[in-house]
Short mmCIF file of C-alpha atoms in Angstrom, two decimals:
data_model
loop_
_atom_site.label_atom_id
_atom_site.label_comp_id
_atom_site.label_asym_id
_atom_site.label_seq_id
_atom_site.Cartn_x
_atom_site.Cartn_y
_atom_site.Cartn_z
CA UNK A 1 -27.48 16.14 189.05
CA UNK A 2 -27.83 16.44 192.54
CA UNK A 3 -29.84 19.47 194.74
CA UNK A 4 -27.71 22.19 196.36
CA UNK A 5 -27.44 22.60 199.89
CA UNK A 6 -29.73 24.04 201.83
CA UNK A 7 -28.31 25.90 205.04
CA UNK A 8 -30.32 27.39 207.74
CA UNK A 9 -29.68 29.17 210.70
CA UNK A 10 -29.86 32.97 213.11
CA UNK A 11 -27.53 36.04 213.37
CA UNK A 12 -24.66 35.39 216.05
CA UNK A 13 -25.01 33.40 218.41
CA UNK A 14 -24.27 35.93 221.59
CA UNK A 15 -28.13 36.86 222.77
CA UNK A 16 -28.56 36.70 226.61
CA UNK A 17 -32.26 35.95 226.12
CA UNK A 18 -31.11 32.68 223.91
CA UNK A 19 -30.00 31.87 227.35
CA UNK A 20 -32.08 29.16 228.80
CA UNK A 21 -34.65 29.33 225.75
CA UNK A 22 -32.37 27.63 223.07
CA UNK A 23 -29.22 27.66 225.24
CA UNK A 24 -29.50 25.09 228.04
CA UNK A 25 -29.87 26.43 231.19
CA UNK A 26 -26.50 27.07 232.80
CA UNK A 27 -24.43 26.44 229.25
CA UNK A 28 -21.39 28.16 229.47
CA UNK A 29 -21.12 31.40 227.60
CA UNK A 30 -17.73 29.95 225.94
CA UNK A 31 -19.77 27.65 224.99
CA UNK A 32 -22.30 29.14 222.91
CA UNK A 33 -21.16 28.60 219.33
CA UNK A 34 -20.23 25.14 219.65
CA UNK A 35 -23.73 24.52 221.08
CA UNK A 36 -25.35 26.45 218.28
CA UNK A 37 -23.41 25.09 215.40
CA UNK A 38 -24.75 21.63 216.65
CA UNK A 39 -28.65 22.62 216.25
CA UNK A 40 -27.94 24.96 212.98
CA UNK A 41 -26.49 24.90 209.64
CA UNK A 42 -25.29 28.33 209.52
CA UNK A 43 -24.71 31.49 210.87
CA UNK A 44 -24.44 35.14 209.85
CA UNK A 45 -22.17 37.14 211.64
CA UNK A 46 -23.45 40.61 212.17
CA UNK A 47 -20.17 41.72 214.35
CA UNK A 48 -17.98 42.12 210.89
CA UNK A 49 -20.41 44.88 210.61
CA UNK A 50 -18.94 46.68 212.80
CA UNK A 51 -15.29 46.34 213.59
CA UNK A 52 -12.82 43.80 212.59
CA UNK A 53 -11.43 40.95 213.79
CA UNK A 54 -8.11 38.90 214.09
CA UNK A 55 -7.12 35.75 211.68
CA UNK A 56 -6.99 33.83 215.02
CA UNK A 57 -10.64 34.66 215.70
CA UNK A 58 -11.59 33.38 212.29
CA UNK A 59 -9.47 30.23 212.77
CA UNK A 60 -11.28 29.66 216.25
CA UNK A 61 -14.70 29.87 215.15
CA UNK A 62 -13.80 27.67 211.98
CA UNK A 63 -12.54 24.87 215.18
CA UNK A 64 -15.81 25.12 217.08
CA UNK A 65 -18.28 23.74 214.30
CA UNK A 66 -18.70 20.65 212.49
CA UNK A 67 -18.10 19.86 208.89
CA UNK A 68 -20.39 21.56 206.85
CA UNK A 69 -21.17 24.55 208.99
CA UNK A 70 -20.82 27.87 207.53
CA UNK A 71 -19.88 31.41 208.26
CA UNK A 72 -21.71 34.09 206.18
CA UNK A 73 -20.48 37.52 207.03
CA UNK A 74 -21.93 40.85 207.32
CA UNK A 75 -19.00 43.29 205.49
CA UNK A 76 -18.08 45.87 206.75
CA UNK A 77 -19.99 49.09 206.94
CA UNK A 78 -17.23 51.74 205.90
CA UNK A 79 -17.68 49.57 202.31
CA UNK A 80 -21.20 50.26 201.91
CA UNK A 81 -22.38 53.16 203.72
CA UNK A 82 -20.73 55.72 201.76
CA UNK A 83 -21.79 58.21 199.61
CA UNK A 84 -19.77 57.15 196.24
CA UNK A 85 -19.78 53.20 196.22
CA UNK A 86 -17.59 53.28 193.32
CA UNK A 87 -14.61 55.12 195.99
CA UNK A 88 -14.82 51.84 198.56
CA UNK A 89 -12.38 49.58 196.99
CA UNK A 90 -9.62 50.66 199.87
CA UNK A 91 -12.23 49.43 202.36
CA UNK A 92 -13.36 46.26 200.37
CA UNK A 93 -9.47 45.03 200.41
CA UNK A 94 -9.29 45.84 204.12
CA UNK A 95 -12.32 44.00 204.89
CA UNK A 96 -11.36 40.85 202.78
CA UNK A 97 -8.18 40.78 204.11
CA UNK A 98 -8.32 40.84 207.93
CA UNK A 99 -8.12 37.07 207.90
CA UNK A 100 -11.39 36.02 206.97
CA UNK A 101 -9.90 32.78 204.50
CA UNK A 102 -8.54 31.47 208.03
CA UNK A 103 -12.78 29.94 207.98
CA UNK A 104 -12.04 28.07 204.97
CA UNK A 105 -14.81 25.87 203.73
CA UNK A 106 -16.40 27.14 206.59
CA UNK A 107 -16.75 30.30 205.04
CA UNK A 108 -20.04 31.20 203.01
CA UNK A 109 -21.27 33.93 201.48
CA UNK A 110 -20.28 38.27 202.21
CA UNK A 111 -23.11 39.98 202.71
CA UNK A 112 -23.03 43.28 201.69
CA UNK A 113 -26.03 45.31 203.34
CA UNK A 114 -27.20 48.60 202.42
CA UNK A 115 -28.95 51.61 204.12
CA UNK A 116 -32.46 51.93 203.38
CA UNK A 117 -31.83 55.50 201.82
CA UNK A 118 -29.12 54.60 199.30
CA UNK A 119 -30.87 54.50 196.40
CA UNK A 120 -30.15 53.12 192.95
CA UNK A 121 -27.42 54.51 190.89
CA UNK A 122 -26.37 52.07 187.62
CA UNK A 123 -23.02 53.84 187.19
CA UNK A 124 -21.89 53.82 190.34
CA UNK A 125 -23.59 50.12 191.63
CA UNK A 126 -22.39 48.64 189.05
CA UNK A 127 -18.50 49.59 189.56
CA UNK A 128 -19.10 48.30 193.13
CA UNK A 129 -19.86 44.97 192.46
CA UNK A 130 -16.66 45.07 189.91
CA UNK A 131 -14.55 45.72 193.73
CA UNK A 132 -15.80 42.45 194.71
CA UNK A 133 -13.34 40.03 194.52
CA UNK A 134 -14.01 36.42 192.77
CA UNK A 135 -11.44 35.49 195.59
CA UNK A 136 -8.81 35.83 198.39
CA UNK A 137 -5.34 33.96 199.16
CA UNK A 138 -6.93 30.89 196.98
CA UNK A 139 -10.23 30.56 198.84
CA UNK A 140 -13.10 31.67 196.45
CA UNK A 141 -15.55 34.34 197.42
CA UNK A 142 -19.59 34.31 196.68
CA UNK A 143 -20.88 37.99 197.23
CA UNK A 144 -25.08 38.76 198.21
CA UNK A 145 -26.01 42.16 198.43
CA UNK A 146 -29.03 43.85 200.44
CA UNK A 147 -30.72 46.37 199.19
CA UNK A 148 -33.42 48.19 200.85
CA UNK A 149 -35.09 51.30 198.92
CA UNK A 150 -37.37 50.52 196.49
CA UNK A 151 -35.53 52.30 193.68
CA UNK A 152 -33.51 48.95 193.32
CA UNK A 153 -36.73 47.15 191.97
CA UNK A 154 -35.71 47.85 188.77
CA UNK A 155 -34.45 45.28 186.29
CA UNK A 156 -31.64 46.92 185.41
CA UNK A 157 -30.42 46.13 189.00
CA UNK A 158 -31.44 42.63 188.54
CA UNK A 159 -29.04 42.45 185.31
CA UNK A 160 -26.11 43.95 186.18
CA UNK A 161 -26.23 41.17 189.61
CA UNK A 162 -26.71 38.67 187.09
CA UNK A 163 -23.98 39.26 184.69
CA UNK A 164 -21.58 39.66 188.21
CA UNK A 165 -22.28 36.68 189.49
CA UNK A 166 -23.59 38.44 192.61
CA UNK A 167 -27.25 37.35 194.58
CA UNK A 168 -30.02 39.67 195.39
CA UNK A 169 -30.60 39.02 199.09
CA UNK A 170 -33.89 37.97 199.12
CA UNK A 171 -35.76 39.49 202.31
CA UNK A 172 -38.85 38.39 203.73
CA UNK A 173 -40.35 42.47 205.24
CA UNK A 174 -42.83 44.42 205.40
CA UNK A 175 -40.22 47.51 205.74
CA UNK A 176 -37.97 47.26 202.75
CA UNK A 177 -38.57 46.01 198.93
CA UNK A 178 -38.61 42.00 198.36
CA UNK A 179 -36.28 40.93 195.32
CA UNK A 180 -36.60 37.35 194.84
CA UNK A 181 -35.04 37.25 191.31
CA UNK A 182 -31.99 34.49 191.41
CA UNK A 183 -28.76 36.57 190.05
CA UNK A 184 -26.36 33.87 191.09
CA UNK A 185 -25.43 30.09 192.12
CA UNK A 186 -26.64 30.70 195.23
CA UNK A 187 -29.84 31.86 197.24
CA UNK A 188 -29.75 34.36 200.00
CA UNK A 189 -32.82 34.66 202.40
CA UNK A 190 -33.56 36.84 205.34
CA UNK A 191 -36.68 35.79 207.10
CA UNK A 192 -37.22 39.11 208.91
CA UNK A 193 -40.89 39.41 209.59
CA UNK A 194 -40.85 36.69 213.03
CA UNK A 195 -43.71 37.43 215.42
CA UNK A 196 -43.43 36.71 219.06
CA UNK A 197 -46.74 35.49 219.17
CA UNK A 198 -45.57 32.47 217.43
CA UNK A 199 -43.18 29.74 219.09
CA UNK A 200 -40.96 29.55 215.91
CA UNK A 201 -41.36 33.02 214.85
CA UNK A 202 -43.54 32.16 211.65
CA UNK A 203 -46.83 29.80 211.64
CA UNK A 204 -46.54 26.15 210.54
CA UNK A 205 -47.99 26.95 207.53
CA UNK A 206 -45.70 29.83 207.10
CA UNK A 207 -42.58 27.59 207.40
CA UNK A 208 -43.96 24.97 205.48
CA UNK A 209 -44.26 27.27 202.52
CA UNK A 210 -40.47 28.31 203.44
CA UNK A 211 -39.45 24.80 203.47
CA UNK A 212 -41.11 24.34 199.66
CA UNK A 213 -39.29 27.34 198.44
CA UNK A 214 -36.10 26.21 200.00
CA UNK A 215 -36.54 23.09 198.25
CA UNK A 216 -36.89 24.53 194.36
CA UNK A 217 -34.11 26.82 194.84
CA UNK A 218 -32.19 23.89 195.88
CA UNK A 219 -33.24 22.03 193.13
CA UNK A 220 -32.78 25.37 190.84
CA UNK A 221 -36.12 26.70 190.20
CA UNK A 222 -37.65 29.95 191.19
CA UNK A 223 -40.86 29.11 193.59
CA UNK A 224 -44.38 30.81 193.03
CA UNK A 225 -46.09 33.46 194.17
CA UNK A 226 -42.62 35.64 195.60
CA UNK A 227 -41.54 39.55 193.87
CA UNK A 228 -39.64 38.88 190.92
CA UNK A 229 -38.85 42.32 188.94
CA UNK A 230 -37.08 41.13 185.76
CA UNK A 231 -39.21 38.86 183.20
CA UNK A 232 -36.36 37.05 182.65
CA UNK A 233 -35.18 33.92 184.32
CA UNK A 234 -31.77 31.95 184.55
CA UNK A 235 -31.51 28.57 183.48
CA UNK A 236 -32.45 25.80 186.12
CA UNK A 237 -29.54 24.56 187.66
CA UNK A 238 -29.35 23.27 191.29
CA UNK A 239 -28.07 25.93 194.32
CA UNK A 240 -27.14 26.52 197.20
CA UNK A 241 -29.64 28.20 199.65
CA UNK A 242 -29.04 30.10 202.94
CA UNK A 243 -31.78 31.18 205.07
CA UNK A 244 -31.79 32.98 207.89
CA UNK A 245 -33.70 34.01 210.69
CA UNK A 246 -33.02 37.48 210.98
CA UNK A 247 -34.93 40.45 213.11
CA UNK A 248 -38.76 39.87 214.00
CA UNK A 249 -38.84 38.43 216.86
CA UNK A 250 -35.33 37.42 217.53
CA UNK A 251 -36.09 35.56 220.54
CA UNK A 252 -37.79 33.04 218.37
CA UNK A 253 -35.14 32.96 215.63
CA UNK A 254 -33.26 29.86 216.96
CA UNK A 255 -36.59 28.14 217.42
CA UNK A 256 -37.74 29.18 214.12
CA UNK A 257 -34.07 28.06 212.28
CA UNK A 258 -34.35 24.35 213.95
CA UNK A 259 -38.10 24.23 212.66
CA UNK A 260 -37.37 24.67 209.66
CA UNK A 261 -34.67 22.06 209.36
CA UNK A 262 -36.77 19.60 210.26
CA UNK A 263 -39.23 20.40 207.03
CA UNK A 264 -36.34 20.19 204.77
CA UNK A 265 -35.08 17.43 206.07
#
């Protein structure tokens, strides 16, 4: 059986001081994705976040990258930052309907993100991640949710992804809880903690471990030495794996994302 797929890449791709660091010098601004998508393997989209977008603008992007690229996107935040998660199913269909299946198999994982304050309520958690659909207009769906209060360290949280089908976003920071327990088919990985002070945002060393790690989740085990909460373990099976470059020092992120390529090459 062969390994998942390991994809790697930043957040957007619109960052004027990418501009003559990992852009080219000069590279037109129209340009920017279709440069990007040509170093990287992915890329989350942190604008879904915050408004939403046209079926032609999903269509477009899905034109400027190659085969294989993906989109992951950031859902919107009227779905998660709300009081009663169990109330955002209104929001959930708007945001999976604004055209986002014009990507196609360009289209990876939703993230769903969380404030730091929401904390961990079983009833009400678990009936949100029942509003997540398994699909949309034919094109399947794979959900990752962020969670970042430390309540959620519980395995109880851990379960109830599990049984949905739904990944714990892993999160490499020193600000929020670290989940690394796999819930799905797929890994989810924020590398958030990026210091300036380092060409590619982490030390060699540093993305040599990542570059291990990436390689057993591919191959469907669970790596050493990360925060696991439940005892319990899923069978090994091969997955996919996205990893991102996220926060930190997002200067370095692109830098960081090709480096890491490389070792998994």
């Amino acid at each position: 059986m062969s390994n998942g797929t390991i994809r790697i890449g930043i957040g957007g791709w619109t960052y004027e001081p990418w501009r003559g660091t990992f852009f080219p010098p000069k590279w037109p601004v129209k340009r920017e994705l279709e440069y990007a998508a040509g170093k990287l393997t992915a890329i989350e989209v942190n604008g879904t976040y915050y408004s939403g977008f046209k079926p032609a603008t999903f269509a477009n992007w899905a034109r400027a990258v190659p085969d294989e690229f993906v989109f992951t996107l950031k859902a919107s935040r009227f779905c998660t930052n709300r009081k009663i998660l169990a109330e955002a199913g209104e929001s959930v269909a708007r945001f999976v309907s604004q055209g986002i299946v014009e990507l196609g198999d360009r289209l990876g994982p939703i993230l769903w993100q969380f404030m730091a304050t929401k904390k961990f309520d079983a009833d009400d958690f678990g009936a949100f991640l029942k509003l997540l659909p398994a699909s949309h207009e034919g094109v399947r769906l794979r959900h990752a949710v962020q969670v970042r209060h430390e309540s959620f360290a519980d395995p109880a949280f851990v379960q109830m992804c599990r049984a949905a089908g739904v990944a714990i976003v892993y999160a490499d920071s020193a600000d929020h809880p670290s989940i690394a327990d796999i819930t799905a088919d797929f890994m989810y990985v924020r590398l958030e903690s990026g210091v300036e002070d380092e060409p590619a945002g982490y030390s060699p060393a540093g993305l040599d471990r990542w570059a291990a790690a990436a390689r057993e989740w591919a191959a469907g085990s669970a790596p050493d030495g990360l925060p696991y909460v439940d005892a319990a373990t899923p069978p090994e099976t091969p997955r996919d794996a996205f990893i991102f470059f996220i926060n930190g020092a997002k200067v370095r992120a692109p830098a960081g994302a090709v480096a890491l390529i490389q070792r998994v090459k």
